[in-house]
Amino acid sequence: MRDTVDFLLHDWLRVEALVGRPRFADHSRETFAQVLDTCERIARDKYAPFNRLVDTEEPRVVPGPDGGTVILPQATHDAWAAYAASGMLAAAQDYAIGGMQLPYTVEAAANAFFAKASVSIGAGMLTTGNANLLMAHGTAAQQRVFAHAEFAGRWSGTMCLSEPQAGSSLSDITMRAEPDGDDFESDPLGPRYRLRGHKMWISAGEHELTENIVHLVLAKIPAPDGRLVPGTKGISLFIVPKRLVDADGHLTGERNDVVLAGLNHKCGWRGTTNTLLNFGEGRFMPGGRAGAVGWRVGAPGDGLRCMFHMMNEARIGVGMAATMLGMAGFEASLQYAKQRPQGRPLAGPPRHGGPITGSGKDPTQPQVPIVEHADVKRMLLAQKAYAEGALALELYCARLVDEMHTGDAAASADARRLLDVLTPVAKSWPSEWCLEANSLAIQVLGGYGYTRDFPVEQYWRDNRLNMIHEGTHGIQALDLLGRKVVMDGGAGLKLLAARVDDTIRCCGRVEGLAQPANALAAALQRVGAATKSAWATGVPEEALANATPYLQAFGHVVLAWIWLDVALAAQRLPDGAAKRGRFAAMRYFFAYELPKIDAWLAVVASREAVCRQMDPAWF
């Protein structure tokens, strides 16, 4: 995989150009390589050997008066310690707070090694995202006390959105946050509240890996009549630590009123605790009374806007996790296919026009590795196209993040618009198609594939969660078709189309690329036409009933563009197996995958009504 990462970073994205910007001036290709080397080594030594262990030795609770202690394997503690010591939690931060001022593109590539080695043994993504949110929206005191401790790895972080009765529908949360005393606004850590309620599906919500856990919690501040404001406008954001701290960031020795109610037992991603947390039920009495103490971040009612900062980072992170699980399955099944002898090559056409049987093979010849069979090559090519294409997409999005933060005003604005459109794809496309890659990996291994003697079945189970993590597939589809491609008069979609057109134009006279370029141009036109047709009546119910097929088609067109652009970069390099492999994957995607968009876009353009008109009684 390292060769692929290096190619994408340097030959395709030309990440070295970033060192010409003041923020990255101390870096070079050599420093980037050092970061990648370090992360690859830690992932190989501290993560990969224990991937099966954290799957079989699930988190468990030892009962106790404080709600119980979560027990994790020692390997998980060691992996967290190694990751924190590497400095990767603060990789993108300023030197002044212990950061590396590393481009996010390189950070994302480095973190990919950990996701591939063991996706669930660490929860660094959540901690970094939590701290980054506070750096963007918190007060100076909140940043100093909470975010800096998270970047150092002494504390970890979570995001607490969903509740037992409110998953994707955050407007229906019932967590309450009430001012904590008459002086609640004068607390040095921010306006202080008492929170009461329940949060569900909280990853890394309870453990002993760090001395404190910083929960970022969405809750509603009651109106003067005591009622909760309906909808999302009433949602605010709060910092609720597991253990209370003073204004200087020192632990006070007092537990906050946050208690583990139970662990959720998942089909995959088992190394990370997934929890139900109770806030303010009175198990602990901070300050002598019930209620979890929390400090507000931002203005009242501004919680969802602030939280989206973390959610968007998490969505790209989930996309990368799905990608790396697809990559891990691809590499495992490729290795197996090269070593597993089975069957013989077809020797010629069947006799007398009959079916292909043993008469088409020479039984006296030795068996060949299954990688020699066309159908196995098909499954391996699909995995390569999905996983390496998804990796390119995620790194492209990461490069846009760098452009947004360090480019000039015009480039920054364009990057923001492109990220708005591409984030639903970056989260959802790998979650669907790298899961399919994992399914194909199992198929390549045959009966061995669904046994626990080989890792591919675990990769599938781990990856199955990603179509649900951080916004389900359907939610991402609604976001894409309902908001992202139509907002600002469709500016983001037009900008993306312009980038795609640039690639098409560059490929027009390149041998081997002109034909796929023409196919991509036609596909882009069909997406644009379907988008207009979906909204032709202006009725959201009609337009959005087929949002998921739209997301699938849109994602496939984006990945076709990514593959064409990658092939264009590869075309400039000397001939070799890696170059030919990339061209083959690109050819596969255009021959086998891109044609699928016609069926998806047909129901979008016609505003097919069967799903929305289906009466529940008819099922």
Short mmCIF file of N, CA and C in Angstrom, two decimals, residues 57-64 66-74 76-77 202 204-210 213 242-243 255 259-265 270-277:
data_model
loop_
_atom_site.label_atom_id
_atom_site.label_comp_id
_atom_site.label_asym_id
_atom_site.label_seq_id
_atom_site.Cartn_x
_atom_site.Cartn_y
_atom_site.Cartn_z
N GLU A 57 -11.89 -10.50 22.08
CA GLU A 57 -11.97 -10.07 23.47
C GLU A 57 -12.67 -8.71 23.54
N GLU A 58 -13.98 -8.75 23.42
CA GLU A 58 -14.77 -7.52 23.40
C GLU A 58 -14.66 -6.77 24.73
N PRO A 59 -14.90 -5.46 24.70
CA PRO A 59 -14.96 -4.71 25.95
C PRO A 59 -15.98 -5.33 26.90
N ARG A 60 -15.65 -5.36 28.17
CA ARG A 60 -16.58 -5.89 29.18
C ARG A 60 -16.54 -4.98 30.40
N VAL A 61 -17.58 -5.10 31.21
CA VAL A 61 -17.72 -4.23 32.37
C VAL A 61 -17.57 -5.04 33.65
N VAL A 62 -16.68 -4.58 34.51
CA VAL A 62 -16.58 -5.14 35.85
C VAL A 62 -17.42 -4.24 36.76
N PRO A 63 -18.50 -4.79 37.37
CA PRO A 63 -19.39 -3.95 38.18
C PRO A 63 -18.66 -3.25 39.32
N GLY A 64 -19.13 -2.06 39.62
CA GLY A 64 -18.56 -1.29 40.72
C GLY A 64 -19.49 -0.16 41.11
N ASP A 66 -19.18 2.93 40.88
CA ASP A 66 -19.16 4.10 39.99
C ASP A 66 -19.77 3.77 38.64
N GLY A 67 -20.56 2.73 38.54
CA GLY A 67 -21.16 2.34 37.28
C GLY A 67 -20.39 1.24 36.58
N GLY A 68 -19.26 0.87 37.14
CA GLY A 68 -18.48 -0.22 36.57
C GLY A 68 -17.27 0.27 35.80
N THR A 69 -16.30 -0.62 35.66
CA THR A 69 -15.07 -0.31 34.94
C THR A 69 -15.04 -1.11 33.65
N VAL A 70 -14.77 -0.45 32.55
CA VAL A 70 -14.66 -1.13 31.26
C VAL A 70 -13.25 -1.70 31.12
N ILE A 71 -13.19 -2.99 30.83
CA ILE A 71 -11.92 -3.69 30.67
C ILE A 71 -11.63 -3.87 29.19
N LEU A 72 -10.48 -3.40 28.76
CA LEU A 72 -10.01 -3.58 27.39
C LEU A 72 -8.69 -4.35 27.42
N PRO A 73 -8.37 -5.04 26.34
CA PRO A 73 -7.09 -5.76 26.31
C PRO A 73 -5.90 -4.81 26.51
N GLN A 74 -4.83 -5.33 27.07
CA GLN A 74 -3.63 -4.51 27.26
C GLN A 74 -3.12 -3.97 25.93
N THR A 76 -4.77 -2.73 23.57
CA THR A 76 -5.46 -1.48 23.27
C THR A 76 -4.81 -0.32 24.01
N HIS A 77 -4.46 -0.53 25.26
CA HIS A 77 -3.75 0.50 26.03
C HIS A 77 -2.40 0.81 25.38
N ILE A 202 -22.59 5.89 21.71
CA ILE A 202 -21.45 6.77 21.92
C ILE A 202 -20.16 5.95 21.88
N ALA A 204 -16.37 5.04 22.23
CA ALA A 204 -15.33 5.40 23.20
C ALA A 204 -15.90 6.21 24.35
N GLY A 205 -17.16 5.93 24.69
CA GLY A 205 -17.84 6.69 25.74
C GLY A 205 -17.39 6.36 27.14
N GLU A 206 -16.77 5.21 27.34
CA GLU A 206 -16.27 4.83 28.67
C GLU A 206 -15.11 3.86 28.50
N HIS A 207 -14.02 4.14 29.20
CA HIS A 207 -12.83 3.30 29.18
C HIS A 207 -11.85 3.86 30.20
N GLU A 208 -10.71 3.19 30.33
CA GLU A 208 -9.66 3.64 31.25
C GLU A 208 -8.37 3.94 30.48
N LEU A 209 -8.48 4.23 29.20
CA LEU A 209 -7.29 4.50 28.40
C LEU A 209 -6.65 5.83 28.77
N THR A 210 -7.46 6.79 29.18
CA THR A 210 -6.96 8.13 29.50
C THR A 210 -7.51 8.55 30.86
N ILE A 213 -12.29 11.77 30.04
CA ILE A 213 -12.99 11.70 28.76
C ILE A 213 -13.81 12.97 28.62
N LYS A 242 -15.90 13.54 31.99
CA LYS A 242 -16.18 12.44 32.92
C LYS A 242 -15.75 12.83 34.33
N ARG A 243 -14.59 13.45 34.44
CA ARG A 243 -14.08 13.90 35.73
C ARG A 243 -13.97 15.43 35.70
N ARG A 255 -16.05 13.15 40.52
CA ARG A 255 -16.66 12.58 39.33
C ARG A 255 -17.86 13.41 38.92
N VAL A 259 -22.68 8.45 33.78
CA VAL A 259 -22.51 7.05 34.16
C VAL A 259 -22.78 6.14 32.97
N LEU A 260 -21.97 5.11 32.86
CA LEU A 260 -22.18 4.09 31.85
C LEU A 260 -23.42 3.28 32.19
N ALA A 261 -24.39 3.27 31.28
CA ALA A 261 -25.60 2.46 31.49
C ALA A 261 -25.46 1.08 30.87
N GLY A 262 -24.60 0.96 29.86
CA GLY A 262 -24.41 -0.35 29.23
C GLY A 262 -23.58 -0.25 27.97
N LEU A 263 -23.05 -1.40 27.56
CA LEU A 263 -22.29 -1.49 26.32
C LEU A 263 -23.17 -2.09 25.23
N ASN A 264 -23.02 -1.58 24.03
CA ASN A 264 -23.68 -2.18 22.88
C ASN A 264 -22.73 -3.19 22.24
N HIS A 265 -23.24 -4.37 21.93
CA HIS A 265 -22.42 -5.46 21.40
C HIS A 265 -22.64 -5.53 19.89
N ARG A 270 -15.37 -4.11 17.10
CA ARG A 270 -15.62 -4.47 18.50
C ARG A 270 -14.57 -3.93 19.46
N GLY A 271 -13.40 -3.55 18.96
CA GLY A 271 -12.36 -3.09 19.86
C GLY A 271 -12.65 -1.75 20.51
N THR A 272 -13.54 -0.95 19.91
CA THR A 272 -13.93 0.34 20.46
C THR A 272 -15.22 0.18 21.24
N THR A 273 -15.24 0.66 22.48
CA THR A 273 -16.48 0.59 23.25
C THR A 273 -17.57 1.40 22.56
N ASN A 274 -18.78 0.90 22.61
CA ASN A 274 -19.95 1.64 22.13
C ASN A 274 -20.97 1.63 23.24
N THR A 275 -21.39 2.82 23.68
CA THR A 275 -22.03 2.91 24.98
C THR A 275 -23.38 3.62 24.97
N LEU A 276 -24.15 3.31 25.99
CA LEU A 276 -25.30 4.11 26.40
C LEU A 276 -24.89 4.83 27.68
N LEU A 277 -24.97 6.16 27.68
CA LEU A 277 -24.56 6.96 28.82
C LEU A 277 -25.75 7.67 29.44
#
